[in-house]
């Protein structure tokens, strides 16, 4: 369907630390949603949910960084998809 998910563990590189899930839901190579999860053992680890349509202006730097990361991974692992 053209969508992409990028899971990032910025602190220690394992599942028990803080994590981020960047989602390109429509395959346009732009991150549509950023989910930031807290570290530790919580029933609901979701700390922040950012949606491009409503949160881009206040979180532009996060979205630009996530877009760059997504495009680097697309180029590295899916070169046939680049037009």
PDB file of N, CA and C in Angstrom:
ATOM      1  N   UNK A   1       0.812  -1.196   0.000  1.00  0.00           N
ATOM      2  CA  UNK A   1       0.000   0.000   0.000  1.00  0.00           C
ATOM      3  C   UNK A   1       0.857   1.263   0.000  1.00  0.00           C
ATOM      4  N   UNK A   2       2.167   1.148   0.059  1.00  0.00           N
ATOM      5  CA  UNK A   2       3.051   2.303  -0.018  1.00  0.00           C
ATOM      6  C   UNK A   2       3.351   2.987   1.300  1.00  0.00           C
ATOM      7  N   UNK A   3       2.747   2.546   2.383  1.00  0.00           N
ATOM      8  CA  UNK A   3       2.983   3.190   3.679  1.00  0.00           C
ATOM      9  C   UNK A   3       4.298   2.688   4.285  1.00  0.00           C
ATOM     10  N   UNK A   4       4.854   3.492   5.194  1.00  0.00           N
ATOM     11  CA  UNK A   4       6.102   3.147   5.873  1.00  0.00           C
ATOM     12  C   UNK A   4       5.977   3.422   7.363  1.00  0.00           C
ATOM     13  N   UNK A   5       6.613   2.589   8.168  1.00  0.00           N
ATOM     14  CA  UNK A   5       6.756   2.802   9.605  1.00  0.00           C
ATOM     15  C   UNK A   5       8.244   2.754   9.931  1.00  0.00           C
ATOM     16  N   UNK A   6       8.708   3.705  10.718  1.00  0.00           N
ATOM     17  CA  UNK A   6      10.100   3.729  11.164  1.00  0.00           C
ATOM     18  C   UNK A   6      10.096   3.766  12.684  1.00  0.00           C
ATOM     19  N   UNK A   7      10.664   2.747  13.310  1.00  0.00           N
ATOM     20  CA  UNK A   7      10.749   2.676  14.770  1.00  0.00           C
ATOM     21  C   UNK A   7      12.146   3.120  15.187  1.00  0.00           C
ATOM     22  N   UNK A   8      12.216   4.072  16.118  1.00  0.00           N
ATOM     23  CA  UNK A   8      13.487   4.644  16.542  1.00  0.00           C
ATOM     24  C   UNK A   8      13.607   4.517  18.057  1.00  0.00           C
ATOM     25  N   UNK A   9      14.772   4.034  18.499  1.00  0.00           N
ATOM     26  CA  UNK A   9      15.095   3.971  19.923  1.00  0.00           C
ATOM     27  C   UNK A   9      16.250   4.942  20.164  1.00  0.00           C
ATOM     28  N   UNK A  10      15.960   6.218  20.438  1.00  0.00           N
ATOM     29  CA  UNK A  10      17.027   7.223  20.494  1.00  0.00           C
ATOM     30  C   UNK A  10      17.994   7.100  21.660  1.00  0.00           C
ATOM     31  N   UNK A  11      17.591   6.491  22.747  1.00  0.00           N
ATOM     32  CA  UNK A  11      18.477   6.482  23.912  1.00  0.00           C
ATOM     33  C   UNK A  11      19.460   5.331  23.873  1.00  0.00           C
ATOM     34  N   UNK A  12      19.031   4.151  24.239  1.00  0.00           N
ATOM     35  CA  UNK A  12      19.979   3.055  24.406  1.00  0.00           C
ATOM     36  C   UNK A  12      19.882   1.973  23.346  1.00  0.00           C
ATOM     37  N   UNK A  13      18.946   2.083  22.438  1.00  0.00           N
ATOM     38  CA  UNK A  13      18.873   1.124  21.359  1.00  0.00           C
ATOM     39  C   UNK A  13      18.128  -0.150  21.676  1.00  0.00           C
ATOM     40  N   UNK A  14      17.438  -0.212  22.793  1.00  0.00           N
ATOM     41  CA  UNK A  14      16.653  -1.412  23.067  1.00  0.00           C
ATOM     42  C   UNK A  14      15.225  -1.026  23.442  1.00  0.00           C
ATOM     43  N   UNK A  15      14.367  -1.996  23.554  1.00  0.00           N
ATOM     44  CA  UNK A  15      12.934  -1.762  23.708  1.00  0.00           C
ATOM     45  C   UNK A  15      12.510  -1.121  25.018  1.00  0.00           C
ATOM     46  N   UNK A  16      13.340  -1.139  26.022  1.00  0.00           N
ATOM     47  CA  UNK A  16      12.915  -0.665  27.334  1.00  0.00           C
ATOM     48  C   UNK A  16      13.121   0.832  27.523  1.00  0.00           C
ATOM     49  N   UNK A  17      13.757   1.482  26.581  1.00  0.00           N
ATOM     50  CA  UNK A  17      13.953   2.920  26.658  1.00  0.00           C
ATOM     51  C   UNK A  17      12.859   3.661  25.912  1.00  0.00           C
ATOM     52  N   UNK A  18      12.998   4.948  25.861  1.00  0.00           N
ATOM     53  CA  UNK A  18      12.075   5.796  25.118  1.00  0.00           C
ATOM     54  C   UNK A  18      12.130   5.402  23.641  1.00  0.00           C
ATOM     55  N   UNK A  19      10.996   5.459  22.958  1.00  0.00           N
ATOM     56  CA  UNK A  19      10.974   5.102  21.544  1.00  0.00           C
ATOM     57  C   UNK A  19      10.077   6.061  20.772  1.00  0.00           C
ATOM     58  N   UNK A  20      10.255   6.048  19.455  1.00  0.00           N
ATOM     59  CA  UNK A  20       9.470   6.895  18.567  1.00  0.00           C
ATOM     60  C   UNK A  20       9.068   6.068  17.352  1.00  0.00           C
ATOM     61  N   UNK A  21       7.824   6.203  16.928  1.00  0.00           N
ATOM     62  CA  UNK A  21       7.333   5.540  15.724  1.00  0.00           C
ATOM     63  C   UNK A  21       6.902   6.620  14.752  1.00  0.00           C
ATOM     64  N   UNK A  22       7.593   6.701  13.617  1.00  0.00           N
ATOM     65  CA  UNK A  22       7.252   7.655  12.564  1.00  0.00           C
ATOM     66  C   UNK A  22       6.472   6.903  11.496  1.00  0.00           C
ATOM     67  N   UNK A  23       5.321   7.444  11.093  1.00  0.00           N
ATOM     68  CA  UNK A  23       4.463   6.746  10.140  1.00  0.00           C
ATOM     69  C   UNK A  23       4.156   7.615   8.927  1.00  0.00           C
ATOM     70  N   UNK A  24       4.443   7.075   7.749  1.00  0.00           N
ATOM     71  CA  UNK A  24       4.022   7.664   6.479  1.00  0.00           C
ATOM     72  C   UNK A  24       2.825   6.831   6.044  1.00  0.00           C
ATOM     73  N   UNK A  25       1.641   7.346   6.229  1.00  0.00           N
ATOM     74  CA  UNK A  25       0.429   6.552   6.024  1.00  0.00           C
ATOM     75  C   UNK A  25      -0.006   6.455   4.570  1.00  0.00           C
ATOM     76  N   UNK A  26       0.393   7.411   3.727  1.00  0.00           N
ATOM     77  CA  UNK A  26      -0.092   7.413   2.349  1.00  0.00           C
ATOM     78  C   UNK A  26       1.007   7.244   1.307  1.00  0.00           C
ATOM     79  N   UNK A  27       2.227   6.981   1.725  1.00  0.00           N
ATOM     80  CA  UNK A  27       3.300   6.676   0.788  1.00  0.00           C
ATOM     81  C   UNK A  27       3.857   7.864   0.031  1.00  0.00           C
ATOM     82  N   UNK A  28       3.709   9.080   0.569  1.00  0.00           N
ATOM     83  CA  UNK A  28       4.232  10.264  -0.114  1.00  0.00           C
ATOM     84  C   UNK A  28       5.627  10.660   0.383  1.00  0.00           C
ATOM     85  N   UNK A  29       6.259   9.801   1.164  1.00  0.00           N
ATOM     86  CA  UNK A  29       7.602  10.010   1.727  1.00  0.00           C
ATOM     87  C   UNK A  29       7.663  11.167   2.717  1.00  0.00           C
ATOM     88  N   UNK A  30       6.521  11.532   3.292  1.00  0.00           N
ATOM     89  CA  UNK A  30       6.454  12.512   4.376  1.00  0.00           C
ATOM     90  C   UNK A  30       5.817  11.834   5.577  1.00  0.00           C
ATOM     91  N   UNK A  31       6.383  12.049   6.747  1.00  0.00           N
ATOM     92  CA  UNK A  31       5.848  11.439   7.962  1.00  0.00           C
ATOM     93  C   UNK A  31       4.539  12.132   8.327  1.00  0.00           C
ATOM     94  N   UNK A  32       3.476  11.348   8.417  1.00  0.00           N
ATOM     95  CA  UNK A  32       2.150  11.882   8.734  1.00  0.00           C
ATOM     96  C   UNK A  32       1.869  11.886  10.229  1.00  0.00           C
ATOM     97  N   UNK A  33       2.496  10.962  10.949  1.00  0.00           N
ATOM     98  CA  UNK A  33       2.209  10.827  12.380  1.00  0.00           C
ATOM     99  C   UNK A  33       3.477  10.403  13.115  1.00  0.00           C
ATOM    100  N   UNK A  34       3.710  11.030  14.267  1.00  0.00           N
ATOM    101  CA  UNK A  34       4.840  10.687  15.133  1.00  0.00           C
ATOM    102  C   UNK A  34       4.287  10.295  16.492  1.00  0.00           C
ATOM    103  N   UNK A  35       4.601   9.074  16.910  1.00  0.00           N
ATOM    104  CA  UNK A  35       4.195   8.584  18.240  1.00  0.00           C
ATOM    105  C   UNK A  35       5.446   8.490  19.105  1.00  0.00           C
ATOM    106  N   UNK A  36       5.448   9.189  20.222  1.00  0.00           N
ATOM    107  CA  UNK A  36       6.572   9.151  21.157  1.00  0.00           C
ATOM    108  C   UNK A  36       6.111   8.385  22.391  1.00  0.00           C
ATOM    109  N   UNK A  37       6.848   7.330  22.731  1.00  0.00           N
ATOM    110  CA  UNK A  37       6.521   6.494  23.886  1.00  0.00           C
ATOM    111  C   UNK A  37       7.522   6.716  25.005  1.00  0.00           C
ATOM    112  N   UNK A  38       7.022   6.705  26.239  1.00  0.00           N
ATOM    113  CA  UNK A  38       7.872   6.847  27.427  1.00  0.00           C
ATOM    114  C   UNK A  38       8.687   5.583  27.648  1.00  0.00           C
ATOM    115  N   UNK A  39       9.734   5.727  28.406  1.00  0.00           N
ATOM    116  CA  UNK A  39      10.511   4.549  28.780  1.00  0.00           C
ATOM    117  C   UNK A  39       9.891   3.909  30.011  1.00  0.00           C
ATOM    118  N   UNK A  40      10.302   2.703  30.283  1.00  0.00           N
ATOM    119  CA  UNK A  40       9.818   2.001  31.469  1.00  0.00           C
ATOM    120  C   UNK A  40       8.643   1.101  31.169  1.00  0.00           C
ATOM    121  N   UNK A  41       8.111   0.532  32.213  1.00  0.00           N
ATOM    122  CA  UNK A  41       7.012  -0.410  32.082  1.00  0.00           C
ATOM    123  C   UNK A  41       5.713   0.278  32.476  1.00  0.00           C
ATOM    124  N   UNK A  42       4.961   0.700  31.498  1.00  0.00           N
ATOM    125  CA  UNK A  42       3.676   1.353  31.705  1.00  0.00           C
ATOM    126  C   UNK A  42       2.622   0.604  30.910  1.00  0.00           C
ATOM    127  N   UNK A  43       1.392   0.638  31.388  1.00  0.00           N
ATOM    128  CA  UNK A  43       0.301   0.019  30.638  1.00  0.00           C
ATOM    129  C   UNK A  43       0.109   0.757  29.317  1.00  0.00           C
ATOM    130  N   UNK A  44       0.162   2.077  29.356  1.00  0.00           N
ATOM    131  CA  UNK A  44       0.067   2.889  28.152  1.00  0.00           C
ATOM    132  C   UNK A  44       1.308   3.764  28.094  1.00  0.00           C
ATOM    133  N   UNK A  45       2.241   3.420  27.226  1.00  0.00           N
ATOM    134  CA  UNK A  45       3.509   4.131  27.163  1.00  0.00           C
ATOM    135  C   UNK A  45       3.453   5.368  26.277  1.00  0.00           C
ATOM    136  N   UNK A  46       2.316   5.615  25.618  1.00  0.00           N
ATOM    137  CA  UNK A  46       2.216   6.754  24.717  1.00  0.00           C
ATOM    138  C   UNK A  46       2.393   8.059  25.487  1.00  0.00           C
ATOM    139  N   UNK A  47       3.377   8.833  25.084  1.00  0.00           N
ATOM    140  CA  UNK A  47       3.663  10.109  25.730  1.00  0.00           C
ATOM    141  C   UNK A  47       3.149  11.270  24.887  1.00  0.00           C
ATOM    142  N   UNK A  48       3.302  11.150  23.565  1.00  0.00           N
ATOM    143  CA  UNK A  48       2.938  12.234  22.669  1.00  0.00           C
ATOM    144  C   UNK A  48       2.519  11.648  21.322  1.00  0.00           C
ATOM    145  N   UNK A  49       1.476  12.180  20.732  1.00  0.00           N
ATOM    146  CA  UNK A  49       1.036  11.786  19.392  1.00  0.00           C
ATOM    147  C   UNK A  49       0.903  13.052  18.564  1.00  0.00           C
ATOM    148  N   UNK A  50       1.736  13.166  17.539  1.00  0.00           N
ATOM    149  CA  UNK A  50       1.736  14.351  16.688  1.00  0.00           C
ATOM    150  C   UNK A  50       1.231  13.982  15.303  1.00  0.00           C
ATOM    151  N   UNK A  51       0.324  14.784  14.766  1.00  0.00           N
ATOM    152  CA  UNK A  51      -0.246  14.575  13.437  1.00  0.00           C
ATOM    153  C   UNK A  51       0.149  15.763  12.569  1.00  0.00           C
ATOM    154  N   UNK A  52       0.691  15.474  11.387  1.00  0.00           N
ATOM    155  CA  UNK A  52       1.206  16.536  10.518  1.00  0.00           C
ATOM    156  C   UNK A  52       0.167  17.625  10.254  1.00  0.00           C
ATOM    157  N   UNK A  53      -1.056  17.245   9.974  1.00  0.00           N
ATOM    158  CA  UNK A  53      -2.095  18.226   9.619  1.00  0.00           C
ATOM    159  C   UNK A  53      -2.333  19.254  10.716  1.00  0.00           C
ATOM    160  N   UNK A  54      -2.243  18.841  11.968  1.00  0.00           N
ATOM    161  CA  UNK A  54      -2.583  19.751  13.064  1.00  0.00           C
ATOM    162  C   UNK A  54      -1.385  20.208  13.894  1.00  0.00           C
ATOM    163  N   UNK A  55      -0.301  19.446  13.901  1.00  0.00           N
ATOM    164  CA  UNK A  55       0.810  19.727  14.809  1.00  0.00           C
ATOM    165  C   UNK A  55       2.100  20.166  14.124  1.00  0.00           C
ATOM    166  N   UNK A  56       2.085  20.285  12.796  1.00  0.00           N
ATOM    167  CA  UNK A  56       3.329  20.573  12.078  1.00  0.00           C
ATOM    168  C   UNK A  56       3.940  21.913  12.475  1.00  0.00           C
ATOM    169  N   UNK A  57       3.123  22.942  12.552  1.00  0.00           N
ATOM    170  CA  UNK A  57       3.646  24.288  12.814  1.00  0.00           C
ATOM    171  C   UNK A  57       4.411  24.353  14.139  1.00  0.00           C
ATOM    172  N   UNK A  58       3.871  23.747  15.190  1.00  0.00           N
ATOM    173  CA  UNK A  58       4.508  23.788  16.502  1.00  0.00           C
ATOM    174  C   UNK A  58       5.665  22.803  16.628  1.00  0.00           C
ATOM    175  N   UNK A  59       5.706  21.785  15.761  1.00  0.00           N
ATOM    176  CA  UNK A  59       6.716  20.723  15.858  1.00  0.00           C
ATOM    177  C   UNK A  59       7.444  20.516  14.536  1.00  0.00           C
ATOM    178  N   UNK A  60       7.647  21.591  13.819  1.00  0.00           N
ATOM    179  CA  UNK A  60       8.244  21.530  12.488  1.00  0.00           C
ATOM    180  C   UNK A  60       9.603  20.831  12.499  1.00  0.00           C
ATOM    181  N   UNK A  61      10.422  21.119  13.481  1.00  0.00           N
ATOM    182  CA  UNK A  61      11.760  20.526  13.553  1.00  0.00           C
ATOM    183  C   UNK A  61      11.694  18.998  13.681  1.00  0.00           C
ATOM    184  N   UNK A  62      10.779  18.496  14.507  1.00  0.00           N
ATOM    185  CA  UNK A  62      10.613  17.043  14.658  1.00  0.00           C
ATOM    186  C   UNK A  62      10.172  16.393  13.354  1.00  0.00           C
ATOM    187  N   UNK A  63       9.228  17.024  12.653  1.00  0.00           N
ATOM    188  CA  UNK A  63       8.743  16.458  11.398  1.00  0.00           C
ATOM    189  C   UNK A  63       9.815  16.488  10.313  1.00  0.00           C
ATOM    190  N   UNK A  64      10.582  17.558  10.242  1.00  0.00           N
ATOM    191  CA  UNK A  64      11.658  17.630   9.248  1.00  0.00           C
ATOM    192  C   UNK A  64      12.688  16.532   9.507  1.00  0.00           C
ATOM    193  N   UNK A  65      13.065  16.352  10.759  1.00  0.00           N
ATOM    194  CA  UNK A  65      14.028  15.302  11.122  1.00  0.00           C
ATOM    195  C   UNK A  65      13.473  13.915  10.788  1.00  0.00           C
ATOM    196  N   UNK A  66      12.197  13.686  11.089  1.00  0.00           N
ATOM    197  CA  UNK A  66      11.571  12.391  10.796  1.00  0.00           C
ATOM    198  C   UNK A  66      11.473  12.157   9.290  1.00  0.00           C
ATOM    199  N   UNK A  67      11.157  13.207   8.518  1.00  0.00           N
ATOM    200  CA  UNK A  67      11.101  13.089   7.055  1.00  0.00           C
ATOM    201  C   UNK A  67      12.466  12.719   6.491  1.00  0.00           C
ATOM    202  N   UNK A  68      13.518  13.360   6.997  1.00  0.00           N
ATOM    203  CA  UNK A  68      14.876  13.064   6.528  1.00  0.00           C
ATOM    204  C   UNK A  68      15.263  11.625   6.842  1.00  0.00           C
ATOM    205  N   UNK A  69      14.949  11.171   8.052  1.00  0.00           N
ATOM    206  CA  UNK A  69      15.265   9.799   8.455  1.00  0.00           C
ATOM    207  C   UNK A  69      14.522   8.801   7.564  1.00  0.00           C
ATOM    208  N   UNK A  70      13.239   9.053   7.320  1.00  0.00           N
ATOM    209  CA  UNK A  70      12.442   8.171   6.464  1.00  0.00           C
ATOM    210  C   UNK A  70      13.027   8.102   5.061  1.00  0.00           C
ATOM    211  N   UNK A  71      13.364   9.242   4.489  1.00  0.00           N
ATOM    212  CA  UNK A  71      13.885   9.252   3.127  1.00  0.00           C
ATOM    213  C   UNK A  71      15.253   8.599   3.022  1.00  0.00           C
ATOM    214  N   UNK A  72      16.086   8.724   4.052  1.00  0.00           N
ATOM    215  CA  UNK A  72      17.375   8.021   4.057  1.00  0.00           C
ATOM    216  C   UNK A  72      17.161   6.510   4.046  1.00  0.00           C
ATOM    217  N   UNK A  73      16.202   6.039   4.829  1.00  0.00           N
ATOM    218  CA  UNK A  73      15.929   4.600   4.882  1.00  0.00           C
ATOM    219  C   UNK A  73      15.306   4.096   3.587  1.00  0.00           C
ATOM    220  N   UNK A  74      14.444   4.890   2.978  1.00  0.00           N
ATOM    221  CA  UNK A  74      13.861   4.503   1.686  1.00  0.00           C
ATOM    222  C   UNK A  74      14.966   4.366   0.650  1.00  0.00           C
ATOM    223  N   UNK A  75      15.873   5.334   0.599  1.00  0.00           N
ATOM    224  CA  UNK A  75      16.966   5.276  -0.372  1.00  0.00           C
ATOM    225  C   UNK A  75      17.885   4.087  -0.123  1.00  0.00           C
ATOM    226  N   UNK A  76      18.106   3.769   1.130  1.00  0.00           N
ATOM    227  CA  UNK A  76      19.013   2.673   1.466  1.00  0.00           C
ATOM    228  C   UNK A  76      18.397   1.305   1.185  1.00  0.00           C
ATOM    229  N   UNK A  77      17.124   1.126   1.533  1.00  0.00           N
ATOM    230  CA  UNK A  77      16.531  -0.208   1.494  1.00  0.00           C
ATOM    231  C   UNK A  77      15.499  -0.427   0.398  1.00  0.00           C
ATOM    232  N   UNK A  78      15.035   0.639  -0.243  1.00  0.00           N
ATOM    233  CA  UNK A  78      14.023   0.490  -1.295  1.00  0.00           C
ATOM    234  C   UNK A  78      14.353   1.374  -2.490  1.00  0.00           C
ATOM    235  N   UNK A  79      15.528   1.224  -3.094  1.00  0.00           N
ATOM    236  CA  UNK A  79      15.904   2.126  -4.188  1.00  0.00           C
ATOM    237  C   UNK A  79      14.978   2.036  -5.395  1.00  0.00           C
ATOM    238  N   UNK A  80      14.316   0.912  -5.587  1.00  0.00           N
ATOM    239  CA  UNK A  80      13.420   0.773  -6.734  1.00  0.00           C
ATOM    240  C   UNK A  80      12.168   1.629  -6.595  1.00  0.00           C
ATOM    241  N   UNK A  81      11.879   2.122  -5.402  1.00  0.00           N
ATOM    242  CA  UNK A  81      10.694   2.949  -5.178  1.00  0.00           C
ATOM    243  C   UNK A  81      10.946   4.424  -5.444  1.00  0.00           C
ATOM    244  N   UNK A  82      12.200   4.823  -5.574  1.00  0.00           N
ATOM    245  CA  UNK A  82      12.528   6.230  -5.796  1.00  0.00           C
ATOM    246  C   UNK A  82      12.315   6.555  -7.262  1.00  0.00           C
ATOM    247  N   UNK A  83      11.603   7.633  -7.492  1.00  0.00           N
ATOM    248  CA  UNK A  83      11.278   8.010  -8.877  1.00  0.00           C
ATOM    249  C   UNK A  83      12.266   9.001  -9.420  1.00  0.00           C
TER     250      UNK A  83
END
